[in-house]
């Protein structure tokens, strides 16, 4: 009995949205009623959180720590 999350079922979409200021974006989306699944976390490559969308899955929102092209 590990603490590993269950893998998403095959065919589940995996979608990410990039933003320049994740704190401001989370605040704006939350004010509009968007439900986030957890706090913003540092994943090394960037700051990451997820929000729920219709269809029963979550979409990633991230602010990269690297410079774009």
Coordinates of N, CA and C in Angstrom, one line a residue:
X1 N 0.8 -1.2 0.0 CA 0.0 0.0 0.0 C 0.9 1.2 0.0
X2 N 1.3 1.7 -1.2 CA 2.1 2.9 -1.3 C 1.3 4.1 -1.4
X3 N 1.9 5.3 -1.4 CA 1.2 6.5 -1.5 C 1.3 7.1 -2.9
X4 N 1.5 6.2 -3.9 CA 1.6 6.6 -5.3 C 0.2 6.9 -5.8
X5 N 0.0 8.1 -6.5 CA -1.3 8.3 -7.1 C -1.6 7.3 -8.2
X6 N -2.9 7.0 -8.4 CA -3.3 6.1 -9.5 C -3.0 6.8 -10.8
X7 N -2.6 6.0 -11.8 CA -2.4 6.6 -13.1 C -3.8 6.9 -13.7
X8 N -3.8 8.0 -14.6 CA -5.0 8.3 -15.3 C -5.4 7.2 -16.2
X9 N -6.7 7.0 -16.4 CA -7.1 6.0 -17.4 C -6.6 6.3 -18.8
X10 N -6.4 5.3 -19.5 CA -5.9 5.5 -20.9 C -6.9 6.4 -21.7
X11 N -6.5 7.3 -22.4 CA -7.3 8.2 -23.2 C -7.7 9.5 -22.5
X12 N -7.2 9.6 -21.2 CA -7.4 10.9 -20.5 C -6.6 12.0 -21.1
X13 N -7.2 13.1 -21.4 CA -6.4 14.2 -22.0 C -5.3 14.7 -21.0
X14 N -4.2 15.2 -21.5 CA -3.2 15.8 -20.7 C -2.9 17.2 -21.4
X15 N -3.4 18.2 -20.7 CA -3.3 19.6 -21.3 C -2.6 20.5 -20.3
X16 N -1.7 21.3 -20.9 CA -1.0 22.3 -20.0 C -1.2 23.7 -20.6
X17 N -1.3 24.7 -19.8 CA -1.3 26.1 -20.2 C -0.2 26.8 -19.5
X18 N 0.5 27.6 -20.3 CA 1.7 28.4 -19.9 C 1.2 29.8 -19.4
X19 N 1.8 30.3 -18.4 CA 1.5 31.7 -18.0 C 2.7 32.4 -17.5
X20 N 2.7 33.7 -17.5 CA 3.9 34.5 -17.1 C 3.9 34.8 -15.6
X21 N 2.7 34.8 -15.0 CA 2.5 35.1 -13.5 C 1.5 34.2 -12.9
X22 N 1.9 33.0 -12.4 CA 0.9 32.0 -12.0 C 0.1 32.5 -10.8
X23 N 0.7 33.3 -9.9 CA 0.0 33.8 -8.8 C -1.2 34.7 -9.2
X24 N -1.0 35.6 -10.1 CA -2.0 36.5 -10.6 C -3.1 35.7 -11.4
X25 N -2.6 34.7 -12.2 CA -3.6 33.9 -13.0 C -4.5 33.0 -12.1
X26 N -3.9 32.4 -11.0 CA -4.7 31.6 -10.1 C -5.7 32.5 -9.4
X27 N -5.3 33.7 -9.0 CA -6.2 34.6 -8.3 C -7.4 35.0 -9.3
X28 N -7.0 35.3 -10.5 CA -8.1 35.7 -11.5 C -9.0 34.6 -11.8
X29 N -8.5 33.4 -12.0 CA -9.3 32.2 -12.3 C -10.2 31.8 -11.1
X30 N -9.6 31.9 -9.9 CA -10.3 31.5 -8.7 C -11.5 32.5 -8.5
X31 N -11.3 33.8 -8.8 CA -12.3 34.8 -8.7 C -13.5 34.5 -9.6
X32 N -13.2 33.8 -10.7 CA -14.2 33.5 -11.7 C -14.8 32.1 -11.5
X33 N -14.5 31.5 -10.3 CA -15.1 30.2 -10.0 C -14.4 29.0 -10.4
X34 N -13.1 29.1 -10.9 CA -12.4 27.9 -11.3 C -11.9 27.2 -10.0
X35 N -12.0 25.9 -10.0 CA -11.6 25.1 -8.9 C -10.2 24.5 -9.1
X36 N -9.3 24.8 -8.3 CA -7.9 24.3 -8.3 C -7.8 23.1 -7.5
X37 N -7.0 22.1 -7.9 CA -6.9 20.8 -7.2 C -5.9 20.9 -6.0
X38 N -5.1 21.9 -6.0 CA -4.1 22.0 -4.9 C -3.3 23.3 -5.1
X39 N -2.4 23.6 -4.2 CA -1.6 24.8 -4.2 C -0.6 24.8 -5.4
X40 N 0.0 25.9 -5.7 CA 1.1 26.0 -6.6 C 2.3 25.4 -6.0
X41 N 3.0 24.5 -6.8 CA 4.2 23.8 -6.3 C 5.3 24.0 -7.3
X42 N 6.5 24.0 -6.7 CA 7.8 24.1 -7.5 C 8.2 22.8 -8.0
X43 N 8.1 22.5 -9.3 CA 8.5 21.2 -9.9 C 9.9 21.3 -10.5
X44 N 10.7 22.3 -10.2 CA 12.0 22.4 -10.7 C 12.1 23.2 -12.0
X45 N 11.3 22.7 -13.0 CA 11.3 23.4 -14.3 C 10.4 24.6 -14.2
X46 N 9.5 24.6 -13.2 CA 8.6 25.7 -13.1 C 7.6 25.6 -12.0
X47 N 6.7 26.5 -11.8 CA 5.7 26.5 -10.8 C 4.4 26.0 -11.4
X48 N 3.8 25.0 -10.7 CA 2.7 24.2 -11.3 C 1.5 24.1 -10.4
X49 N 0.3 24.1 -11.0 CA -0.9 23.8 -10.3 C -1.8 23.2 -11.3
X50 N -2.9 22.7 -10.9 CA -3.9 22.1 -11.8 C -5.3 22.6 -11.4
X51 N -6.2 22.7 -12.5 CA -7.6 23.1 -12.2 C -8.5 22.1 -12.9
X52 N -9.7 22.0 -12.4 CA -10.7 21.1 -12.9 C -11.4 21.7 -14.1
X53 N -11.7 20.8 -15.1 CA -12.5 21.2 -16.2 C -13.6 20.2 -16.4
X54 N -14.7 20.6 -17.2 CA -15.7 19.6 -17.5 C -15.2 18.4 -18.2
X55 N -15.7 17.3 -17.8 CA -15.2 16.0 -18.4 C -14.5 15.1 -17.4
X56 N -14.3 15.7 -16.1 CA -13.8 14.9 -15.1 C -12.3 14.7 -15.1
X57 N -11.6 15.7 -15.6 CA -10.1 15.7 -15.5 C -9.6 17.1 -15.1
X58 N -8.3 17.2 -14.9 CA -7.7 18.4 -14.5 C -6.7 18.9 -15.6
X59 N -6.5 20.2 -15.7 CA -5.6 20.8 -16.7 C -4.4 21.4 -15.9
X60 N -3.2 21.3 -16.4 CA -2.1 21.9 -15.7 C -1.9 23.4 -16.1
X61 N -1.6 24.2 -15.2 CA -1.2 25.6 -15.4 C 0.2 25.8 -14.8
X62 N 1.1 26.3 -15.7 CA 2.5 26.4 -15.2 C 3.1 27.7 -15.6
X63 N 4.1 28.1 -14.8 CA 4.9 29.3 -15.1 C 6.3 28.7 -15.1
X64 N 7.0 28.7 -16.3 CA 8.3 28.1 -16.4 C 9.3 29.0 -15.7
X65 N 10.4 28.3 -15.2 CA 11.5 29.0 -14.6 C 12.6 29.3 -15.6
X66 N 12.5 28.8 -16.8 CA 13.5 29.0 -17.9 C 13.0 30.1 -18.8
X67 N 13.9 30.7 -19.5 CA 13.6 31.8 -20.4 C 13.1 31.3 -21.8
X68 N 12.1 31.9 -22.3 CA 11.6 31.5 -23.7 C 12.5 32.0 -24.7
X69 N 12.8 31.2 -25.8 CA 13.6 31.4 -26.9 C 14.1 32.8 -27.1

